[in-house]
mmCIF file of C-alpha atoms in Angstrom:
data_model
loop_
_atom_site.group_PDB
_atom_site.id
_atom_site.type_symbol
_atom_site.label_atom_id
_atom_site.label_comp_id
_atom_site.label_asym_id
_atom_site.label_seq_id
_atom_site.Cartn_x
_atom_site.Cartn_y
_atom_site.Cartn_z
ATOM 1 C CA UNK C 1 120.648 -154.286 -196.097
ATOM 2 C CA UNK C 2 123.553 -151.873 -196.030
ATOM 3 C CA UNK C 3 123.218 -148.182 -195.441
ATOM 4 C CA UNK C 4 125.052 -147.366 -198.675
ATOM 5 C CA UNK C 5 124.015 -149.855 -201.358
ATOM 6 C CA UNK C 6 125.615 -149.479 -204.784
ATOM 7 C CA UNK C 7 122.318 -148.512 -206.429
ATOM 8 C CA UNK C 8 121.869 -145.449 -204.189
ATOM 9 C CA UNK C 9 123.216 -142.953 -206.764
ATOM 10 C CA UNK C 10 120.446 -144.099 -209.134
ATOM 11 C CA UNK C 11 117.934 -142.227 -207.025
ATOM 12 C CA UNK C 12 120.196 -139.199 -206.715
ATOM 13 C CA UNK C 13 120.638 -138.912 -210.439
ATOM 14 C CA UNK C 14 116.950 -139.551 -210.880
ATOM 15 C CA UNK C 15 116.337 -136.485 -208.749
ATOM 16 C CA UNK C 16 118.688 -134.361 -210.840
ATOM 17 C CA UNK C 17 117.074 -135.530 -214.066
ATOM 18 C CA UNK C 18 113.479 -135.178 -212.897
ATOM 19 C CA UNK C 19 114.016 -131.628 -211.646
ATOM 20 C CA UNK C 20 115.254 -130.545 -215.055
ATOM 21 C CA UNK C 21 112.947 -132.683 -217.187
ATOM 22 C CA UNK C 22 109.591 -131.905 -215.588
ATOM 23 C CA UNK C 23 110.199 -128.207 -215.075
ATOM 24 C CA UNK C 24 111.297 -127.955 -218.715
ATOM 25 C CA UNK C 25 108.120 -129.715 -219.847
ATOM 26 C CA UNK C 26 106.109 -127.180 -217.859
ATOM 27 C CA UNK C 27 108.099 -124.257 -219.239
ATOM 28 C CA UNK C 28 107.752 -125.566 -222.797
ATOM 29 C CA UNK C 29 104.015 -125.908 -222.426
ATOM 30 C CA UNK C 30 103.746 -122.399 -220.983
ATOM 31 C CA UNK C 31 105.905 -120.894 -223.711
ATOM 32 C CA UNK C 32 104.056 -122.590 -226.535
ATOM 33 C CA UNK C 33 100.544 -121.926 -225.247
ATOM 34 C CA UNK C 34 101.308 -118.277 -224.543
ATOM 35 C CA UNK C 35 103.065 -118.026 -227.892
ATOM 36 C CA UNK C 36 99.886 -119.075 -229.664
ATOM 37 C CA UNK C 37 98.037 -116.197 -228.014
ATOM 38 C CA UNK C 38 100.821 -113.742 -228.806
ATOM 39 C CA UNK C 39 100.759 -114.780 -232.451
ATOM 40 C CA UNK C 40 97.036 -114.074 -232.449
ATOM 41 C CA UNK C 41 97.549 -110.686 -230.785
ATOM 42 C CA UNK C 42 100.381 -109.764 -233.136
ATOM 43 C CA UNK C 43 98.133 -109.715 -236.168
ATOM 44 C CA UNK C 44 95.875 -107.066 -234.607
ATOM 45 C CA UNK C 45 98.132 -104.881 -232.459
ATOM 46 C CA UNK C 46 101.869 -105.464 -233.002
ATOM 47 C CA UNK C 47 102.801 -102.627 -230.650
ATOM 48 C CA UNK C 48 101.576 -104.691 -227.688
ATOM 49 C CA UNK C 49 103.899 -107.605 -228.390
ATOM 50 C CA UNK C 50 106.659 -106.515 -226.012
ATOM 51 C CA UNK C 51 104.263 -106.398 -223.057
ATOM 52 C CA UNK C 52 102.532 -109.607 -224.018
ATOM 53 C CA UNK C 53 105.814 -111.547 -223.971
ATOM 54 C CA UNK C 54 105.743 -111.518 -220.157
ATOM 55 C CA UNK C 55 104.165 -115.016 -219.886
ATOM 56 C CA UNK C 56 107.015 -116.357 -222.024
ATOM 57 C CA UNK C 57 109.631 -114.806 -219.723
ATOM 58 C CA UNK C 58 107.855 -116.260 -216.707
ATOM 59 C CA UNK C 59 107.880 -119.714 -218.291
ATOM 60 C CA UNK C 60 111.602 -119.311 -218.790
ATOM 61 C CA UNK C 61 111.981 -118.615 -215.100
ATOM 62 C CA UNK C 62 110.217 -121.898 -214.291
ATOM 63 C CA UNK C 63 112.888 -123.676 -216.299
ATOM 64 C CA UNK C 64 115.547 -121.689 -214.433
ATOM 65 C CA UNK C 65 114.123 -122.977 -211.141
ATOM 66 C CA UNK C 66 114.528 -126.537 -212.386
ATOM 67 C CA UNK C 67 118.046 -125.780 -213.577
ATOM 68 C CA UNK C 68 119.108 -124.314 -210.245
ATOM 69 C CA UNK C 69 117.741 -127.293 -208.312
ATOM 70 C CA UNK C 70 119.460 -129.721 -210.692
ATOM 71 C CA UNK C 71 122.789 -127.972 -210.229
ATOM 72 C CA UNK C 72 122.237 -127.864 -206.476
ATOM 73 C CA UNK C 73 121.455 -131.568 -206.178
ATOM 74 C CA UNK C 74 124.218 -132.601 -208.576
ATOM 75 C CA UNK C 75 126.683 -130.763 -206.397
ATOM 76 C CA UNK C 76 125.868 -133.066 -203.510
ATOM 77 C CA UNK C 77 126.284 -136.396 -205.280
ATOM 78 C CA UNK C 78 129.261 -138.590 -204.397
ATOM 79 C CA UNK C 79 130.687 -141.700 -206.058
ATOM 80 C CA UNK C 80 131.543 -143.258 -202.689
ATOM 81 C CA UNK C 81 130.093 -142.670 -199.245
ATOM 82 C CA UNK C 82 126.610 -141.995 -200.629
ATOM 83 C CA UNK C 83 123.806 -143.419 -198.490
ATOM 84 C CA UNK C 84 120.366 -144.513 -199.663
ATOM 85 C CA UNK C 85 118.952 -141.854 -197.324
ATOM 86 C CA UNK C 86 120.720 -139.138 -199.316
ATOM 87 C CA UNK C 87 119.587 -140.778 -202.551
ATOM 88 C CA UNK C 88 115.934 -140.673 -201.542
ATOM 89 C CA UNK C 89 116.264 -137.085 -200.340
ATOM 90 C CA UNK C 90 117.719 -136.016 -203.651
ATOM 91 C CA UNK C 91 115.015 -137.880 -205.575
ATOM 92 C CA UNK C 92 112.304 -136.236 -203.493
ATOM 93 C CA UNK C 93 113.804 -132.810 -203.912
ATOM 94 C CA UNK C 94 114.071 -133.221 -207.666
ATOM 95 C CA UNK C 95 110.527 -134.486 -207.994
ATOM 96 C CA UNK C 96 109.165 -131.695 -205.784
ATOM 97 C CA UNK C 97 110.767 -128.994 -207.890
ATOM 98 C CA UNK C 98 110.072 -130.677 -211.223
ATOM 99 C CA UNK C 99 106.417 -131.502 -210.808
ATOM 100 C CA UNK C 100 105.533 -128.148 -209.238
ATOM 101 C CA UNK C 101 107.313 -126.527 -212.169
ATOM 102 C CA UNK C 102 105.145 -128.620 -214.485
ATOM 103 C CA UNK C 103 102.039 -127.355 -212.692
ATOM 104 C CA UNK C 104 103.231 -123.759 -212.772
ATOM 105 C CA UNK C 105 104.065 -123.925 -216.476
ATOM 106 C CA UNK C 106 100.637 -125.383 -217.160
ATOM 107 C CA UNK C 107 98.948 -122.511 -215.354
ATOM 108 C CA UNK C 108 101.142 -119.873 -216.991
ATOM 109 C CA UNK C 109 100.382 -121.287 -220.423
ATOM 110 C CA UNK C 110 96.623 -121.156 -220.151
ATOM 111 C CA UNK C 111 96.551 -117.805 -218.344
ATOM 112 C CA UNK C 112 99.039 -116.270 -220.744
ATOM 113 C CA UNK C 113 97.134 -117.415 -223.807
ATOM 114 C CA UNK C 114 93.687 -116.176 -222.810
ATOM 115 C CA UNK C 115 94.800 -112.988 -221.046
ATOM 116 C CA UNK C 116 96.961 -111.955 -223.975
ATOM 117 C CA UNK C 117 94.035 -112.436 -226.333
ATOM 118 C CA UNK C 118 91.834 -110.350 -224.026
ATOM 119 C CA UNK C 119 94.525 -107.656 -223.864
ATOM 120 C CA UNK C 120 93.805 -106.828 -227.507
ATOM 121 C CA UNK C 121 90.366 -105.562 -226.587
ATOM 122 C CA UNK C 122 90.843 -104.237 -223.035
ATOM 123 C CA UNK C 123 94.129 -102.788 -221.839
ATOM 124 C CA UNK C 124 93.250 -103.015 -218.139
ATOM 125 C CA UNK C 125 93.587 -106.786 -218.392
ATOM 126 C CA UNK C 126 97.365 -106.330 -218.232
ATOM 127 C CA UNK C 127 97.582 -105.789 -214.473
ATOM 128 C CA UNK C 128 95.263 -108.728 -213.803
ATOM 129 C CA UNK C 129 97.334 -110.883 -216.148
ATOM 130 C CA UNK C 130 100.583 -110.056 -214.341
ATOM 131 C CA UNK C 131 98.991 -110.755 -210.957
ATOM 132 C CA UNK C 132 97.617 -114.130 -212.023
ATOM 133 C CA UNK C 133 100.927 -115.048 -213.640
ATOM 134 C CA UNK C 134 102.798 -114.185 -210.461
ATOM 135 C CA UNK C 135 100.477 -116.432 -208.451
ATOM 136 C CA UNK C 136 101.060 -119.218 -210.966
ATOM 137 C CA UNK C 137 104.818 -118.805 -210.838
ATOM 138 C CA UNK C 138 104.863 -118.859 -207.066
ATOM 139 C CA UNK C 139 103.763 -122.502 -207.285
ATOM 140 C CA UNK C 140 107.106 -123.327 -208.863
ATOM 141 C CA UNK C 141 108.833 -121.259 -206.215
ATOM 142 C CA UNK C 142 107.168 -123.281 -203.435
ATOM 143 C CA UNK C 143 108.468 -126.482 -205.022
ATOM 144 C CA UNK C 144 111.929 -124.981 -205.172
ATOM 145 C CA UNK C 145 111.799 -123.974 -201.488
ATOM 146 C CA UNK C 146 110.772 -127.500 -200.481
ATOM 147 C CA UNK C 147 113.562 -128.914 -202.658
ATOM 148 C CA UNK C 148 116.062 -126.613 -200.937
ATOM 149 C CA UNK C 149 114.849 -127.629 -197.492
ATOM 150 C CA UNK C 150 114.993 -131.318 -198.346
ATOM 151 C CA UNK C 151 118.420 -131.036 -199.921
ATOM 152 C CA UNK C 152 119.852 -129.329 -196.854
ATOM 153 C CA UNK C 153 118.949 -132.430 -194.812
ATOM 154 C CA UNK C 154 121.115 -134.612 -197.030
ATOM 155 C CA UNK C 155 124.279 -133.418 -195.335
ATOM 156 C CA UNK C 156 123.326 -135.235 -192.133
ATOM 157 C CA UNK C 157 123.265 -138.552 -193.961
ATOM 158 C CA UNK C 158 124.924 -141.486 -192.188
ATOM 159 C CA UNK C 159 128.426 -142.377 -193.262
ATOM 160 C CA UNK C 160 129.047 -145.752 -194.868
ATOM 161 C CA UNK C 161 131.094 -147.753 -192.394
ATOM 162 C CA UNK O 1 103.606 -88.477 -251.896
ATOM 163 C CA UNK O 2 101.718 -91.271 -250.160
ATOM 164 C CA UNK O 3 104.260 -93.817 -251.466
ATOM 165 C CA UNK O 4 107.066 -91.845 -249.869
ATOM 166 C CA UNK O 5 105.273 -91.795 -246.508
ATOM 167 C CA UNK O 6 104.633 -95.540 -246.831
ATOM 168 C CA UNK O 7 108.334 -96.219 -247.485
ATOM 169 C CA UNK O 8 109.261 -93.935 -244.592
ATOM 170 C CA UNK O 9 106.799 -95.708 -242.294
ATOM 171 C CA UNK O 10 108.109 -99.186 -243.159
ATOM 172 C CA UNK O 11 111.721 -98.044 -242.700
ATOM 173 C CA UNK O 12 110.807 -96.636 -239.295
ATOM 174 C CA UNK O 13 109.070 -99.902 -238.469
ATOM 175 C CA UNK O 14 112.201 -101.852 -239.458
ATOM 176 C CA UNK O 15 114.386 -99.699 -237.203
ATOM 177 C CA UNK O 16 111.854 -100.054 -234.371
ATOM 178 C CA UNK O 17 111.744 -103.810 -234.798
ATOM 179 C CA UNK O 18 115.534 -103.987 -234.810
ATOM 180 C CA UNK O 19 115.619 -102.127 -231.491
ATOM 181 C CA UNK O 20 112.976 -104.393 -229.954
ATOM 182 C CA UNK O 21 114.771 -107.488 -231.226
ATOM 183 C CA UNK O 22 118.038 -106.341 -229.640
ATOM 184 C CA UNK O 23 116.279 -105.746 -226.306
ATOM 185 C CA UNK O 24 114.675 -109.173 -226.389
ATOM 186 C CA UNK O 25 118.006 -110.811 -227.194
ATOM 187 C CA UNK O 26 119.638 -109.034 -224.255
ATOM 188 C CA UNK O 27 116.926 -110.221 -221.876
ATOM 189 C CA UNK O 28 117.045 -113.780 -223.183
ATOM 190 C CA UNK O 29 120.823 -113.869 -222.683
ATOM 191 C CA UNK O 30 120.444 -112.361 -219.203
ATOM 192 C CA UNK O 31 117.830 -114.944 -218.225
ATOM 193 C CA UNK O 32 120.106 -117.723 -219.393
ATOM 194 C CA UNK O 33 123.342 -116.465 -217.841
ATOM 195 C CA UNK O 34 122.506 -114.459 -214.715
ATOM 196 C CA UNK O 35 121.012 -117.151 -212.434
ATOM 197 C CA UNK O 36 123.688 -119.797 -213.007
ATOM 198 C CA UNK O 37 126.501 -117.257 -212.891
ATOM 199 C CA UNK O 38 125.177 -115.763 -209.666
ATOM 200 C CA UNK O 39 124.798 -119.276 -208.181
ATOM 201 C CA UNK O 40 128.400 -120.248 -208.766
ATOM 202 C CA UNK O 41 129.947 -116.861 -208.082
ATOM 203 C CA UNK O 42 128.006 -116.260 -204.868
ATOM 204 C CA UNK O 43 128.664 -119.825 -203.692
ATOM 205 C CA UNK O 44 132.423 -119.297 -203.925
ATOM 206 C CA UNK O 45 132.834 -115.626 -203.101
ATOM 207 C CA UNK O 46 129.825 -114.551 -201.016
ATOM 208 C CA UNK O 47 128.457 -117.462 -199.000
ATOM 209 C CA UNK O 48 131.613 -119.444 -198.294
ATOM 210 C CA UNK O 49 130.394 -122.681 -199.893
ATOM 211 C CA UNK O 50 126.821 -122.655 -198.522
ATOM 212 C CA UNK O 51 124.694 -123.942 -201.416
ATOM 213 C CA UNK O 52 121.269 -122.946 -200.041
ATOM 214 C CA UNK O 53 122.129 -119.243 -199.937
ATOM 215 C CA UNK O 54 123.692 -119.524 -203.371
ATOM 216 C CA UNK O 55 120.449 -121.035 -204.729
ATOM 217 C CA UNK O 56 118.440 -118.218 -203.119
ATOM 218 C CA UNK O 57 120.776 -115.689 -204.753
ATOM 219 C CA UNK O 58 120.200 -117.351 -208.125
ATOM 220 C CA UNK O 59 116.427 -117.169 -207.660
ATOM 221 C CA UNK O 60 116.653 -113.482 -206.735
ATOM 222 C CA UNK O 61 118.740 -112.860 -209.862
ATOM 223 C CA UNK O 62 116.196 -114.638 -212.097
ATOM 224 C CA UNK O 63 113.297 -112.677 -210.618
ATOM 225 C CA UNK O 64 115.270 -109.451 -210.956
ATOM 226 C CA UNK O 65 115.583 -110.153 -214.690
ATOM 227 C CA UNK O 66 111.824 -110.720 -214.841
ATOM 228 C CA UNK O 67 111.038 -107.475 -213.003
ATOM 229 C CA UNK O 68 113.492 -105.618 -215.244
ATOM 230 C CA UNK O 69 111.726 -106.996 -218.315
ATOM 231 C CA UNK O 70 108.306 -105.943 -217.022
ATOM 232 C CA UNK O 71 109.552 -102.415 -216.320
ATOM 233 C CA UNK O 72 111.245 -102.124 -219.729
ATOM 234 C CA UNK O 73 108.133 -103.334 -221.562
ATOM 235 C CA UNK O 74 105.842 -100.913 -219.710
ATOM 236 C CA UNK O 75 108.206 -98.002 -220.395
ATOM 237 C CA UNK O 76 108.478 -98.995 -224.051
ATOM 238 C CA UNK O 77 104.728 -98.947 -224.415
ATOM 239 C CA UNK O 78 104.502 -95.510 -222.769
ATOM 240 C CA UNK O 79 107.199 -94.129 -225.070
ATOM 241 C CA UNK O 80 105.426 -95.647 -228.072
ATOM 242 C CA UNK O 81 102.057 -94.041 -227.323
ATOM 243 C CA UNK O 82 103.492 -90.572 -226.606
ATOM 244 C CA UNK O 83 105.577 -90.652 -229.805
ATOM 245 C CA UNK O 84 102.614 -91.678 -231.891
ATOM 246 C CA UNK O 85 100.235 -89.184 -230.262
ATOM 247 C CA UNK O 86 101.719 -85.917 -231.682
ATOM 248 C CA UNK O 87 102.357 -87.560 -235.102
ATOM 249 C CA UNK O 88 98.713 -88.584 -235.399
ATOM 250 C CA UNK O 89 97.485 -85.132 -234.422
ATOM 251 C CA UNK O 90 99.727 -83.658 -237.165
ATOM 252 C CA UNK O 91 98.192 -86.045 -239.711
ATOM 253 C CA UNK O 92 94.658 -85.113 -238.661
ATOM 254 C CA UNK O 93 95.425 -81.439 -239.274
#
């Protein structure tokens, strides 16, 4: 067993891909579910559409988290001198960010849909909606923080001698 | 007379929708460009190659776009209700 086997970059690239893929799935779910509610609201009160697009913007930010982590991990990949330790770290970081983004997008979708429909009838729901959406988005932020912490440990990987 | 007001109302709606559409396009472009641009620019020019601080800068940029959007949407709603308030009172008279 060598410290730097040739299949080590597989895990690194898997981390890059999973960060982008899973966070995008979460963001797509959040956008579409909230969009259904906004389409329902738009038929009754079109002047509220600008405010009710906030769940969609928050879903976009979940995808931005995944994008930033992908770019961050991809910047640390090497063709040579890449240990399996660094590969596993990058895979873990990508999965942490991606799957928490999936969870956050899921939450934002459901909350956005039902709160936007309730906003038609009661305007005080808006503040509650923004608060709940912020708590949902912070889940993705936690995953990004863990991915950052894990990725910073990859620099102390052993060299391949 | 009522037809003229209807045409005027739909023209005003079209102008309003054009303005809203432009705002949304600006925010969508900002959300796409600002985080990645701030990541790369701050990595090279601000943080001397440190990627963690560059990622944190990108996250702050993305959340700044979100907060800007929330503020703009709240202000737009306030402007909309005050503009419609005097017009409706004129109609009631």
